[in-house]
JSON list of N, CA and C in Angstrom, two decimals:
[
{"chain": "A", "resi": 1, "resn": "GLN", "atom": "N", "xyz": [124.58, 144.12, 35.96]},
{"chain": "A", "resi": 1, "resn": "GLN", "atom": "CA", "xyz": [125.69, 145.01, 36.55]},
{"chain": "A", "resi": 1, "resn": "GLN", "atom": "C", "xyz": [126.75, 144.04, 37.03]},
{"chain": "A", "resi": 2, "resn": "ARG", "atom": "N", "xyz": [126.50, 143.02, 37.51]},
{"chain": "A", "resi": 2, "resn": "ARG", "atom": "CA", "xyz": [127.54, 141.99, 38.02]},
{"chain": "A", "resi": 2, "resn": "ARG", "atom": "C", "xyz": [128.49, 141.53, 36.76]},
{"chain": "A", "resi": 3, "resn": "ALA", "atom": "N", "xyz": [127.81, 141.48, 35.62]},
{"chain": "A", "resi": 3, "resn": "ALA", "atom": "CA", "xyz": [128.58, 141.11, 34.38]},
{"chain": "A", "resi": 3, "resn": "ALA", "atom": "C", "xyz": [129.60, 142.21, 33.96]},
{"chain": "A", "resi": 4, "resn": "GLU", "atom": "N", "xyz": [129.07, 143.35, 34.25]},
{"chain": "A", "resi": 4, "resn": "GLU", "atom": "CA", "xyz": [130.04, 144.53, 33.96]},
{"chain": "A", "resi": 4, "resn": "GLU", "atom": "C", "xyz": [131.28, 144.53, 34.80]},
{"chain": "A", "resi": 5, "resn": "GLU", "atom": "N", "xyz": [131.09, 144.19, 36.17]},
{"chain": "A", "resi": 5, "resn": "GLU", "atom": "CA", "xyz": [132.13, 144.24, 37.07]},
{"chain": "A", "resi": 5, "resn": "GLU", "atom": "C", "xyz": [133.12, 143.17, 36.77]},
{"chain": "A", "resi": 6, "resn": "LYS", "atom": "N", "xyz": [132.63, 141.97, 36.31]},
{"chain": "A", "resi": 6, "resn": "LYS", "atom": "CA", "xyz": [133.62, 140.97, 35.94]},
{"chain": "A", "resi": 6, "resn": "LYS", "atom": "C", "xyz": [134.51, 141.20, 34.77]},
{"chain": "A", "resi": 7, "resn": "GLU", "atom": "N", "xyz": [133.86, 142.08, 33.88]},
{"chain": "A", "resi": 7, "resn": "GLU", "atom": "CA", "xyz": [134.57, 142.49, 32.58]},
{"chain": "A", "resi": 7, "resn": "GLU", "atom": "C", "xyz": [135.58, 143.64, 32.86]},
{"chain": "A", "resi": 8, "resn": "GLU", "atom": "N", "xyz": [135.57, 144.15, 33.93]},
{"chain": "A", "resi": 8, "resn": "GLU", "atom": "CA", "xyz": [136.42, 145.48, 34.15]},
{"chain": "A", "resi": 8, "resn": "GLU", "atom": "C", "xyz": [137.79, 145.06, 34.14]},
{"chain": "A", "resi": 9, "resn": "PRO", "atom": "N", "xyz": [138.62, 146.00, 33.56]},
{"chain": "A", "resi": 9, "resn": "PRO", "atom": "CA", "xyz": [140.15, 145.66, 33.34]},
{"chain": "A", "resi": 9, "resn": "PRO", "atom": "C", "xyz": [140.76, 145.57, 34.70]},
{"chain": "A", "resi": 10, "resn": "PRO", "atom": "N", "xyz": [141.94, 144.90, 34.74]},
{"chain": "A", "resi": 10, "resn": "PRO", "atom": "CA", "xyz": [142.55, 144.62, 36.16]},
{"chain": "A", "resi": 10, "resn": "PRO", "atom": "C", "xyz": [142.93, 145.99, 36.81]},
{"chain": "A", "resi": 11, "resn": "GLU", "atom": "N", "xyz": [143.27, 147.06, 35.95]},
{"chain": "A", "resi": 11, "resn": "GLU", "atom": "CA", "xyz": [143.73, 148.29, 36.41]},
{"chain": "A", "resi": 11, "resn": "GLU", "atom": "C", "xyz": [142.55, 148.98, 37.32]},
{"chain": "A", "resi": 12, "resn": "HIS", "atom": "N", "xyz": [141.30, 148.83, 36.84]},
{"chain": "A", "resi": 12, "resn": "HIS", "atom": "CA", "xyz": [140.24, 149.37, 37.51]},
{"chain": "A", "resi": 12, "resn": "HIS", "atom": "C", "xyz": [139.98, 148.73, 38.87]},
{"chain": "A", "resi": 13, "resn": "GLY", "atom": "N", "xyz": [140.20, 147.44, 38.92]},
{"chain": "A", "resi": 13, "resn": "GLY", "atom": "CA", "xyz": [140.21, 146.65, 40.28]},
{"chain": "A", "resi": 13, "resn": "GLY", "atom": "C", "xyz": [141.17, 147.11, 41.21]},
{"chain": "A", "resi": 14, "resn": "GLU", "atom": "N", "xyz": [142.40, 147.24, 40.59]},
{"chain": "A", "resi": 14, "resn": "GLU", "atom": "CA", "xyz": [143.55, 147.78, 41.41]},
{"chain": "A", "resi": 14, "resn": "GLU", "atom": "C", "xyz": [143.23, 149.18, 41.94]},
{"chain": "A", "resi": 15, "resn": "PHE", "atom": "N", "xyz": [142.72, 149.97, 41.05]},
{"chain": "A", "resi": 15, "resn": "PHE", "atom": "CA", "xyz": [142.46, 151.35, 41.37]},
{"chain": "A", "resi": 15, "resn": "PHE", "atom": "C", "xyz": [141.38, 151.40, 42.56]},
{"chain": "A", "resi": 16, "resn": "ARG", "atom": "N", "xyz": [140.43, 150.54, 42.32]},
{"chain": "A", "resi": 16, "resn": "ARG", "atom": "CA", "xyz": [139.33, 150.52, 43.42]},
{"chain": "A", "resi": 16, "resn": "ARG", "atom": "C", "xyz": [139.85, 150.07, 44.73]},
{"chain": "A", "resi": 17, "resn": "LEU", "atom": "N", "xyz": [140.77, 149.07, 44.67]},
{"chain": "A", "resi": 17, "resn": "LEU", "atom": "CA", "xyz": [141.40, 148.62, 46.02]},
{"chain": "A", "resi": 17, "resn": "LEU", "atom": "C", "xyz": [142.24, 149.73, 46.54]},
{"chain": "A", "resi": 18, "resn": "GLN", "atom": "N", "xyz": [142.94, 150.53, 45.73]},
{"chain": "A", "resi": 18, "resn": "GLN", "atom": "CA", "xyz": [143.79, 151.56, 46.19]},
{"chain": "A", "resi": 18, "resn": "GLN", "atom": "C", "xyz": [142.85, 152.60, 46.94]},
{"chain": "A", "resi": 19, "resn": "MET", "atom": "N", "xyz": [141.79, 152.92, 46.25]},
{"chain": "A", "resi": 19, "resn": "MET", "atom": "CA", "xyz": [140.74, 153.94, 46.75]},
{"chain": "A", "resi": 19, "resn": "MET", "atom": "C", "xyz": [140.18, 153.63, 48.03]},
{"chain": "A", "resi": 20, "resn": "GLU", "atom": "N", "xyz": [139.84, 152.25, 48.16]},
{"chain": "A", "resi": 20, "resn": "GLU", "atom": "CA", "xyz": [139.40, 151.67, 49.46]},
{"chain": "A", "resi": 20, "resn": "GLU", "atom": "C", "xyz": [140.41, 151.78, 50.53]},
{"chain": "A", "resi": 21, "resn": "ALA", "atom": "N", "xyz": [141.66, 151.52, 50.17]},
{"chain": "A", "resi": 21, "resn": "ALA", "atom": "CA", "xyz": [142.69, 151.47, 51.10]},
{"chain": "A", "resi": 21, "resn": "ALA", "atom": "C", "xyz": [142.89, 153.00, 51.68]},
{"chain": "A", "resi": 22, "resn": "GLN", "atom": "N", "xyz": [142.84, 153.91, 50.70]},
{"chain": "A", "resi": 22, "resn": "GLN", "atom": "CA", "xyz": [142.83, 155.37, 51.13]},
{"chain": "A", "resi": 22, "resn": "GLN", "atom": "C", "xyz": [141.78, 155.80, 52.06]},
{"chain": "A", "resi": 23, "resn": "ARG", "atom": "N", "xyz": [140.50, 155.23, 51.79]},
{"chain": "A", "resi": 23, "resn": "ARG", "atom": "CA", "xyz": [139.38, 155.58, 52.50]},
{"chain": "A", "resi": 23, "resn": "ARG", "atom": "C", "xyz": [139.57, 155.00, 53.95]},
{"chain": "A", "resi": 24, "resn": "ILE", "atom": "N", "xyz": [140.09, 153.74, 53.96]},
{"chain": "A", "resi": 24, "resn": "ILE", "atom": "CA", "xyz": [140.20, 153.19, 55.30]},
{"chain": "A", "resi": 24, "resn": "ILE", "atom": "C", "xyz": [141.39, 153.84, 56.12]},
{"chain": "A", "resi": 25, "resn": "SER", "atom": "N", "xyz": [142.40, 154.35, 55.41]},
{"chain": "A", "resi": 25, "resn": "SER", "atom": "CA", "xyz": [143.48, 155.19, 56.02]},
{"chain": "A", "resi": 25, "resn": "SER", "atom": "C", "xyz": [142.94, 156.40, 56.48]},
{"chain": "A", "resi": 26, "resn": "LEU", "atom": "N", "xyz": [142.19, 157.15, 55.75]},
{"chain": "A", "resi": 26, "resn": "LEU", "atom": "CA", "xyz": [141.64, 158.33, 56.13]},
{"chain": "A", "resi": 26, "resn": "LEU", "atom": "C", "xyz": [140.66, 158.29, 57.37]},
{"chain": "A", "resi": 27, "resn": "SER", "atom": "N", "xyz": [139.90, 157.22, 57.29]},
{"chain": "A", "resi": 27, "resn": "SER", "atom": "CA", "xyz": [138.99, 157.02, 58.48]},
{"chain": "A", "resi": 27, "resn": "SER", "atom": "C", "xyz": [139.87, 156.67, 59.83]},
{"chain": "A", "resi": 28, "resn": "GLN", "atom": "N", "xyz": [141.00, 155.88, 59.60]},
{"chain": "A", "resi": 28, "resn": "GLN", "atom": "CA", "xyz": [141.85, 155.72, 60.75]},
{"chain": "A", "resi": 28, "resn": "GLN", "atom": "C", "xyz": [142.51, 157.01, 61.34]},
{"chain": "A", "resi": 29, "resn": "ILE", "atom": "N", "xyz": [142.93, 157.74, 60.30]},
{"chain": "A", "resi": 29, "resn": "ILE", "atom": "CA", "xyz": [143.54, 159.06, 60.73]},
{"chain": "A", "resi": 29, "resn": "ILE", "atom": "C", "xyz": [142.58, 159.97, 61.45]},
{"chain": "A", "resi": 30, "resn": "HIS", "atom": "N", "xyz": [141.24, 159.91, 60.94]},
{"chain": "A", "resi": 30, "resn": "HIS", "atom": "CA", "xyz": [140.26, 160.85, 61.47]},
{"chain": "A", "resi": 30, "resn": "HIS", "atom": "C", "xyz": [139.86, 160.35, 62.91]},
{"chain": "A", "resi": 31, "resn": "ALA", "atom": "N", "xyz": [139.86, 158.93, 63.16]},
{"chain": "A", "resi": 31, "resn": "ALA", "atom": "CA", "xyz": [139.61, 158.39, 64.44]},
{"chain": "A", "resi": 31, "resn": "ALA", "atom": "C", "xyz": [140.67, 158.73, 65.33]},
{"chain": "A", "resi": 32, "resn": "ALA", "atom": "N", "xyz": [141.93, 158.66, 64.94]},
{"chain": "A", "resi": 32, "resn": "ALA", "atom": "CA", "xyz": [143.06, 159.00, 65.81]},
{"chain": "A", "resi": 32, "resn": "ALA", "atom": "C", "xyz": [143.04, 160.50, 66.23]},
{"chain": "A", "resi": 33, "resn": "GLN", "atom": "N", "xyz": [142.76, 161.35, 65.24]},
{"chain": "A", "resi": 33, "resn": "GLN", "atom": "CA", "xyz": [142.67, 162.83, 65.50]},
{"chain": "A", "resi": 33, "resn": "GLN", "atom": "C", "xyz": [141.53, 162.99, 66.60]},
{"chain": "A", "resi": 34, "resn": "LEU", "atom": "N", "xyz": [140.39, 162.36, 66.40]},
{"chain": "A", "resi": 34, "resn": "LEU", "atom": "CA", "xyz": [139.23, 162.51, 67.41]},
{"chain": "A", "resi": 34, "resn": "LEU", "atom": "C", "xyz": [139.72, 162.02, 68.81]},
{"chain": "A", "resi": 35, "resn": "GLU", "atom": "N", "xyz": [140.52, 160.98, 68.75]},
{"chain": "A", "resi": 35, "resn": "GLU", "atom": "CA", "xyz": [140.87, 160.32, 70.07]},
{"chain": "A", "resi": 35, "resn": "GLU", "atom": "C", "xyz": [141.88, 161.41, 70.78]},
{"chain": "A", "resi": 36, "resn": "LEU", "atom": "N", "xyz": [142.77, 161.91, 69.97]},
{"chain": "A", "resi": 36, "resn": "LEU", "atom": "CA", "xyz": [143.80, 162.92, 70.46]},
{"chain": "A", "resi": 36, "resn": "LEU", "atom": "C", "xyz": [143.03, 164.17, 70.93]},
{"chain": "A", "resi": 37, "resn": "LEU", "atom": "N", "xyz": [142.10, 164.59, 70.21]},
{"chain": "A", "resi": 37, "resn": "LEU", "atom": "CA", "xyz": [141.35, 165.77, 70.58]},
{"chain": "A", "resi": 37, "resn": "LEU", "atom": "C", "xyz": [140.61, 165.47, 71.90]},
{"chain": "A", "resi": 38, "resn": "GLN", "atom": "N", "xyz": [140.08, 164.25, 72.07]},
{"chain": "A", "resi": 38, "resn": "GLN", "atom": "CA", "xyz": [139.31, 164.01, 73.34]},
{"chain": "A", "resi": 38, "resn": "GLN", "atom": "C", "xyz": [140.37, 163.95, 74.45]},
{"chain": "A", "resi": 39, "resn": "GLU", "atom": "N", "xyz": [141.46, 163.50, 74.17]},
{"chain": "A", "resi": 39, "resn": "GLU", "atom": "CA", "xyz": [142.56, 163.40, 75.29]},
{"chain": "A", "resi": 39, "resn": "GLU", "atom": "C", "xyz": [143.02, 164.82, 75.72]},
{"chain": "A", "resi": 40, "resn": "GLU", "atom": "N", "xyz": [143.01, 165.82, 74.78]},
{"chain": "A", "resi": 40, "resn": "GLU", "atom": "CA", "xyz": [143.41, 167.17, 75.04]},
{"chain": "A", "resi": 40, "resn": "GLU", "atom": "C", "xyz": [142.29, 167.79, 75.92]},
{"chain": "A", "resi": 41, "resn": "THR", "atom": "N", "xyz": [141.07, 167.50, 75.44]},
{"chain": "A", "resi": 41, "resn": "THR", "atom": "CA", "xyz": [139.92, 168.09, 76.10]},
{"chain": "A", "resi": 41, "resn": "THR", "atom": "C", "xyz": [139.75, 167.65, 77.42]},
{"chain": "A", "resi": 42, "resn": "ASP", "atom": "N", "xyz": [139.96, 166.29, 77.73]},
{"chain": "A", "resi": 42, "resn": "ASP", "atom": "CA", "xyz": [139.98, 165.79, 79.07]},
{"chain": "A", "resi": 42, "resn": "ASP", "atom": "C", "xyz": [141.03, 166.38, 79.92]},
{"chain": "A", "resi": 43, "resn": "ALA", "atom": "N", "xyz": [142.19, 166.52, 79.36]},
{"chain": "A", "resi": 43, "resn": "ALA", "atom": "CA", "xyz": [143.36, 167.16, 80.13]},
{"chain": "A", "resi": 43, "resn": "ALA", "atom": "C", "xyz": [142.96, 168.63, 80.58]},
{"chain": "A", "resi": 44, "resn": "CYS", "atom": "N", "xyz": [142.36, 169.31, 79.66]},
{"chain": "A", "resi": 44, "resn": "CYS", "atom": "CA", "xyz": [142.04, 170.67, 79.78]},
{"chain": "A", "resi": 44, "resn": "CYS", "atom": "C", "xyz": [140.99, 170.79, 80.92]},
{"chain": "A", "resi": 45, "resn": "THR", "atom": "N", "xyz": [139.93, 169.79, 80.74]},
{"chain": "A", "resi": 45, "resn": "THR", "atom": "CA", "xyz": [138.89, 169.85, 81.74]},
{"chain": "A", "resi": 45, "resn": "THR", "atom": "C", "xyz": [139.45, 169.57, 83.23]},
{"chain": "A", "resi": 46, "resn": "ARG", "atom": "N", "xyz": [140.45, 168.65, 83.25]},
{"chain": "A", "resi": 46, "resn": "ARG", "atom": "CA", "xyz": [141.09, 168.28, 84.63]},
{"chain": "A", "resi": 46, "resn": "ARG", "atom": "C", "xyz": [141.78, 169.49, 85.15]},
{"chain": "A", "resi": 47, "resn": "SER", "atom": "N", "xyz": [142.45, 170.19, 84.31]},
{"chain": "A", "resi": 47, "resn": "SER", "atom": "CA", "xyz": [143.18, 171.32, 84.70]},
{"chain": "A", "resi": 47, "resn": "SER", "atom": "C", "xyz": [142.27, 172.35, 85.16]},
{"chain": "A", "resi": 48, "resn": "LEU", "atom": "N", "xyz": [141.18, 172.71, 84.46]},
{"chain": "A", "resi": 48, "resn": "LEU", "atom": "CA", "xyz": [140.28, 173.67, 84.89]},
{"chain": "A", "resi": 48, "resn": "LEU", "atom": "C", "xyz": [139.50, 173.25, 86.22]},
{"chain": "A", "resi": 49, "resn": "GLU", "atom": "N", "xyz": [139.26, 171.94, 86.30]},
{"chain": "A", "resi": 49, "resn": "GLU", "atom": "CA", "xyz": [138.62, 171.46, 87.69]},
{"chain": "A", "resi": 49, "resn": "GLU", "atom": "C", "xyz": [139.56, 171.70, 88.93]},
{"chain": "A", "resi": 50, "resn": "VAL", "atom": "N", "xyz": [140.94, 171.53, 88.71]},
{"chain": "A", "resi": 50, "resn": "VAL", "atom": "CA", "xyz": [141.89, 171.73, 89.56]},
{"chain": "A", "resi": 50, "resn": "VAL", "atom": "C", "xyz": [141.96, 173.21, 90.06]},
{"chain": "A", "resi": 51, "resn": "LYS", "atom": "N", "xyz": [141.91, 174.18, 89.01]},
{"chain": "A", "resi": 51, "resn": "LYS", "atom": "CA", "xyz": [141.93, 175.59, 89.28]},
{"chain": "A", "resi": 51, "resn": "LYS", "atom": "C", "xyz": [140.54, 176.07, 89.88]},
{"chain": "A", "resi": 52, "resn": "LEU", "atom": "N", "xyz": [139.47, 175.49, 89.53]},
{"chain": "A", "resi": 52, "resn": "LEU", "atom": "CA", "xyz": [138.19, 175.76, 90.20]},
{"chain": "A", "resi": 52, "resn": "LEU", "atom": "C", "xyz": [138.22, 175.37, 91.65]},
{"chain": "A", "resi": 53, "resn": "GLN", "atom": "N", "xyz": [138.86, 174.21, 91.89]},
{"chain": "A", "resi": 53, "resn": "GLN", "atom": "CA", "xyz": [138.81, 173.69, 93.31]},
{"chain": "A", "resi": 53, "resn": "GLN", "atom": "C", "xyz": [139.84, 174.69, 94.17]},
{"chain": "A", "resi": 54, "resn": "ASP", "atom": "N", "xyz": [140.90, 175.05, 93.56]},
{"chain": "A", "resi": 54, "resn": "ASP", "atom": "CA", "xyz": [141.79, 175.97, 94.24]},
{"chain": "A", "resi": 54, "resn": "ASP", "atom": "C", "xyz": [141.18, 177.25, 94.48]},
{"chain": "A", "resi": 55, "resn": "LEU", "atom": "N", "xyz": [140.40, 177.77, 93.59]},
{"chain": "A", "resi": 55, "resn": "LEU", "atom": "CA", "xyz": [139.61, 178.93, 93.88]},
{"chain": "A", "resi": 55, "resn": "LEU", "atom": "C", "xyz": [138.55, 178.77, 95.08]},
{"chain": "A", "resi": 56, "resn": "ARG", "atom": "N", "xyz": [137.90, 177.71, 94.95]},
{"chain": "A", "resi": 56, "resn": "ARG", "atom": "CA", "xyz": [136.88, 177.50, 96.03]},
{"chain": "A", "resi": 56, "resn": "ARG", "atom": "C", "xyz": [137.61, 177.31, 97.45]},
{"chain": "A", "resi": 57, "resn": "ASP", "atom": "N", "xyz": [138.79, 176.76, 97.43]},
{"chain": "A", "resi": 57, "resn": "ASP", "atom": "CA", "xyz": [139.60, 176.64, 98.70]},
{"chain": "A", "resi": 57, "resn": "ASP", "atom": "C", "xyz": [139.95, 178.02, 99.16]},
{"chain": "A", "resi": 58, "resn": "ARG", "atom": "N", "xyz": [140.52, 178.80, 98.19]},
{"chain": "A", "resi": 58, "resn": "ARG", "atom": "CA", "xyz": [140.86, 180.16, 98.52]},
{"chain": "A", "resi": 58, "resn": "ARG", "atom": "C", "xyz": [139.70, 181.10, 99.04]},
{"chain": "A", "resi": 59, "resn": "SER", "atom": "N", "xyz": [138.66, 180.93, 98.37]},
{"chain": "A", "resi": 59, "resn": "SER", "atom": "CA", "xyz": [137.45, 181.71, 98.74]},
{"chain": "A", "resi": 59, "resn": "SER", "atom": "C", "xyz": [137.02, 181.28, 100.17]},
{"chain": "A", "resi": 60, "resn": "HIS", "atom": "N", "xyz": [137.00, 179.94, 100.46]},
{"chain": "A", "resi": 60, "resn": "HIS", "atom": "CA", "xyz": [136.63, 179.55, 101.85]},
{"chain": "A", "resi": 60, "resn": "HIS", "atom": "C", "xyz": [137.60, 180.11, 102.83]},
{"chain": "A", "resi": 61, "resn": "ARG", "atom": "N", "xyz": [138.93, 180.02, 102.57]},
{"chain": "A", "resi": 61, "resn": "ARG", "atom": "CA", "xyz": [139.93, 180.68, 103.50]},
{"chain": "A", "resi": 61, "resn": "ARG", "atom": "C", "xyz": [139.68, 182.22, 103.76]},
{"chain": "A", "resi": 62, "resn": "ASP", "atom": "N", "xyz": [139.45, 182.87, 102.49]},
{"chain": "A", "resi": 62, "resn": "ASP", "atom": "CA", "xyz": [139.09, 184.32, 102.63]},
{"chain": "A", "resi": 62, "resn": "ASP", "atom": "C", "xyz": [137.85, 184.52, 103.62]},
{"chain": "A", "resi": 63, "resn": "GLU", "atom": "N", "xyz": [136.81, 183.57, 103.34]},
{"chain": "A", "resi": 63, "resn": "GLU", "atom": "CA", "xyz": [135.54, 183.90, 104.18]},
{"chain": "A", "resi": 63, "resn": "GLU", "atom": "C", "xyz": [135.97, 183.66, 105.63]},
{"chain": "A", "resi": 64, "resn": "GLN", "atom": "N", "xyz": [136.73, 182.72, 105.89]},
{"chain": "A", "resi": 64, "resn": "GLN", "atom": "CA", "xyz": [137.10, 182.51, 107.36]},
{"chain": "A", "resi": 64, "resn": "GLN", "atom": "C", "xyz": [137.97, 183.65, 107.80]},
{"chain": "A", "resi": 65, "resn": "ASN", "atom": "N", "xyz": [138.91, 184.27, 107.15]},
{"chain": "A", "resi": 65, "resn": "ASN", "atom": "CA", "xyz": [139.52, 185.43, 107.53]},
{"chain": "A", "resi": 65, "resn": "ASN", "atom": "C", "xyz": [138.71, 186.61, 107.73]},
{"chain": "A", "resi": 66, "resn": "ILE", "atom": "N", "xyz": [137.66, 186.74, 106.87]},
{"chain": "A", "resi": 66, "resn": "ILE", "atom": "CA", "xyz": [136.81, 188.01, 107.02]},
{"chain": "A", "resi": 66, "resn": "ILE", "atom": "C", "xyz": [135.97, 187.62, 108.30]},
{"chain": "A", "resi": 67, "resn": "PHE", "atom": "N", "xyz": [135.54, 186.55, 108.60]},
{"chain": "A", "resi": 67, "resn": "PHE", "atom": "CA", "xyz": [134.74, 186.16, 109.80]},
{"chain": "A", "resi": 67, "resn": "PHE", "atom": "C", "xyz": [135.63, 186.56, 111.03]},
{"chain": "A", "resi": 68, "resn": "LYS", "atom": "N", "xyz": [136.91, 186.10, 110.99]},
{"chain": "A", "resi": 68, "resn": "LYS", "atom": "CA", "xyz": [137.80, 186.34, 112.07]},
{"chain": "A", "resi": 68, "resn": "LYS", "atom": "C", "xyz": [138.06, 187.82, 112.31]},
{"chain": "A", "resi": 69, "resn": "TYR", "atom": "N", "xyz": [138.20, 188.58, 111.19]},
{"chain": "A", "resi": 69, "resn": "TYR", "atom": "CA", "xyz": [138.41, 190.02, 111.20]},
{"chain": "A", "resi": 69, "resn": "TYR", "atom": "C", "xyz": [137.16, 190.73, 111.80]},
{"chain": "A", "resi": 70, "resn": "GLN", "atom": "N", "xyz": [135.96, 190.25, 111.34]},
{"chain": "A", "resi": 70, "resn": "GLN", "atom": "CA", "xyz": [134.75, 190.84, 111.89]},
{"chain": "A", "resi": 70, "resn": "GLN", "atom": "C", "xyz": [134.64, 190.58, 113.46]},
{"chain": "A", "resi": 71, "resn": "SER", "atom": "N", "xyz": [135.02, 189.32, 113.87]},
{"chain": "A", "resi": 71, "resn": "SER", "atom": "CA", "xyz": [135.01, 189.17, 115.27]},
{"chain": "A", "resi": 71, "resn": "SER", "atom": "C", "xyz": [135.82, 190.00, 116.06]},
{"chain": "A", "resi": 72, "resn": "VAL", "atom": "N", "xyz": [137.11, 190.13, 115.54]},
{"chain": "A", "resi": 72, "resn": "VAL", "atom": "CA", "xyz": [138.03, 190.97, 116.30]},
{"chain": "A", "resi": 72, "resn": "VAL", "atom": "C", "xyz": [137.65, 192.50, 116.23]},
{"chain": "A", "resi": 73, "resn": "MET", "atom": "N", "xyz": [137.01, 192.96, 115.24]},
{"chain": "A", "resi": 73, "resn": "MET", "atom": "CA", "xyz": [136.38, 194.28, 115.20]},
{"chain": "A", "resi": 73, "resn": "MET", "atom": "C", "xyz": [135.20, 194.43, 116.14]},
{"chain": "A", "resi": 74, "resn": "GLU", "atom": "N", "xyz": [134.41, 193.42, 116.34]},
{"chain": "A", "resi": 74, "resn": "GLU", "atom": "CA", "xyz": [133.29, 193.51, 117.24]},
{"chain": "A", "resi": 74, "resn": "GLU", "atom": "C", "xyz": [133.86, 193.45, 118.59]},
{"chain": "A", "resi": 75, "resn": "ALA", "atom": "N", "xyz": [134.91, 192.73, 118.91]},
{"chain": "A", "resi": 75, "resn": "ALA", "atom": "CA", "xyz": [135.51, 192.66, 120.26]},
{"chain": "A", "resi": 75, "resn": "ALA", "atom": "C", "xyz": [136.19, 194.07, 120.53]},
{"chain": "A", "resi": 76, "resn": "VAL", "atom": "N", "xyz": [136.78, 194.61, 119.67]},
{"chain": "A", "resi": 76, "resn": "VAL", "atom": "CA", "xyz": [137.35, 196.00, 119.86]},
{"chain": "A", "resi": 76, "resn": "VAL", "atom": "C", "xyz": [136.29, 197.00, 120.11]},
{"chain": "A", "resi": 77, "resn": "SER", "atom": "N", "xyz": [135.26, 196.87, 119.30]},
{"chain": "A", "resi": 77, "resn": "SER", "atom": "CA", "xyz": [134.14, 197.97, 119.41]},
{"chain": "A", "resi": 77, "resn": "SER", "atom": "C", "xyz": [133.54, 197.76, 120.70]},
{"chain": "A", "resi": 78, "resn": "GLU", "atom": "N", "xyz": [133.34, 196.59, 121.28]},
{"chain": "A", "resi": 78, "resn": "GLU", "atom": "CA", "xyz": [132.75, 196.34, 122.55]},
{"chain": "A", "resi": 78, "resn": "GLU", "atom": "C", "xyz": [133.63, 196.97, 123.70]},
{"chain": "A", "resi": 79, "resn": "GLU", "atom": "N", "xyz": [134.94, 196.90, 123.56]},
{"chain": "A", "resi": 79, "resn": "GLU", "atom": "CA", "xyz": [135.88, 197.32, 124.63]},
{"chain": "A", "resi": 79, "resn": "GLU", "atom": "C", "xyz": [135.93, 198.83, 124.57]},
{"chain": "A", "resi": 80, "resn": "CYS", "atom": "N", "xyz": [135.79, 199.54, 123.37]},
{"chain": "A", "resi": 80, "resn": "CYS", "atom": "CA", "xyz": [135.87, 200.94, 123.28]},
{"chain": "A", "resi": 80, "resn": "CYS", "atom": "C", "xyz": [134.72, 201.67, 123.68]}
]
């Protein structure tokens, strides 16, 4: 099989090199796309984490307001 490779015309060797270069280029493009997708996913995750924390904070404030309201209602009920 090695003998056959040595006898191959120069065009075949050049074609083989071009195909290998294309394969490497496609691999690099694919890796760059994956990296970009990971960055976008990370940014989206951070954004959702911020929104979730905001909702938790708002929920905590709402709970405090409900507790204050209940306390006021109890005080009013006791006086009436």
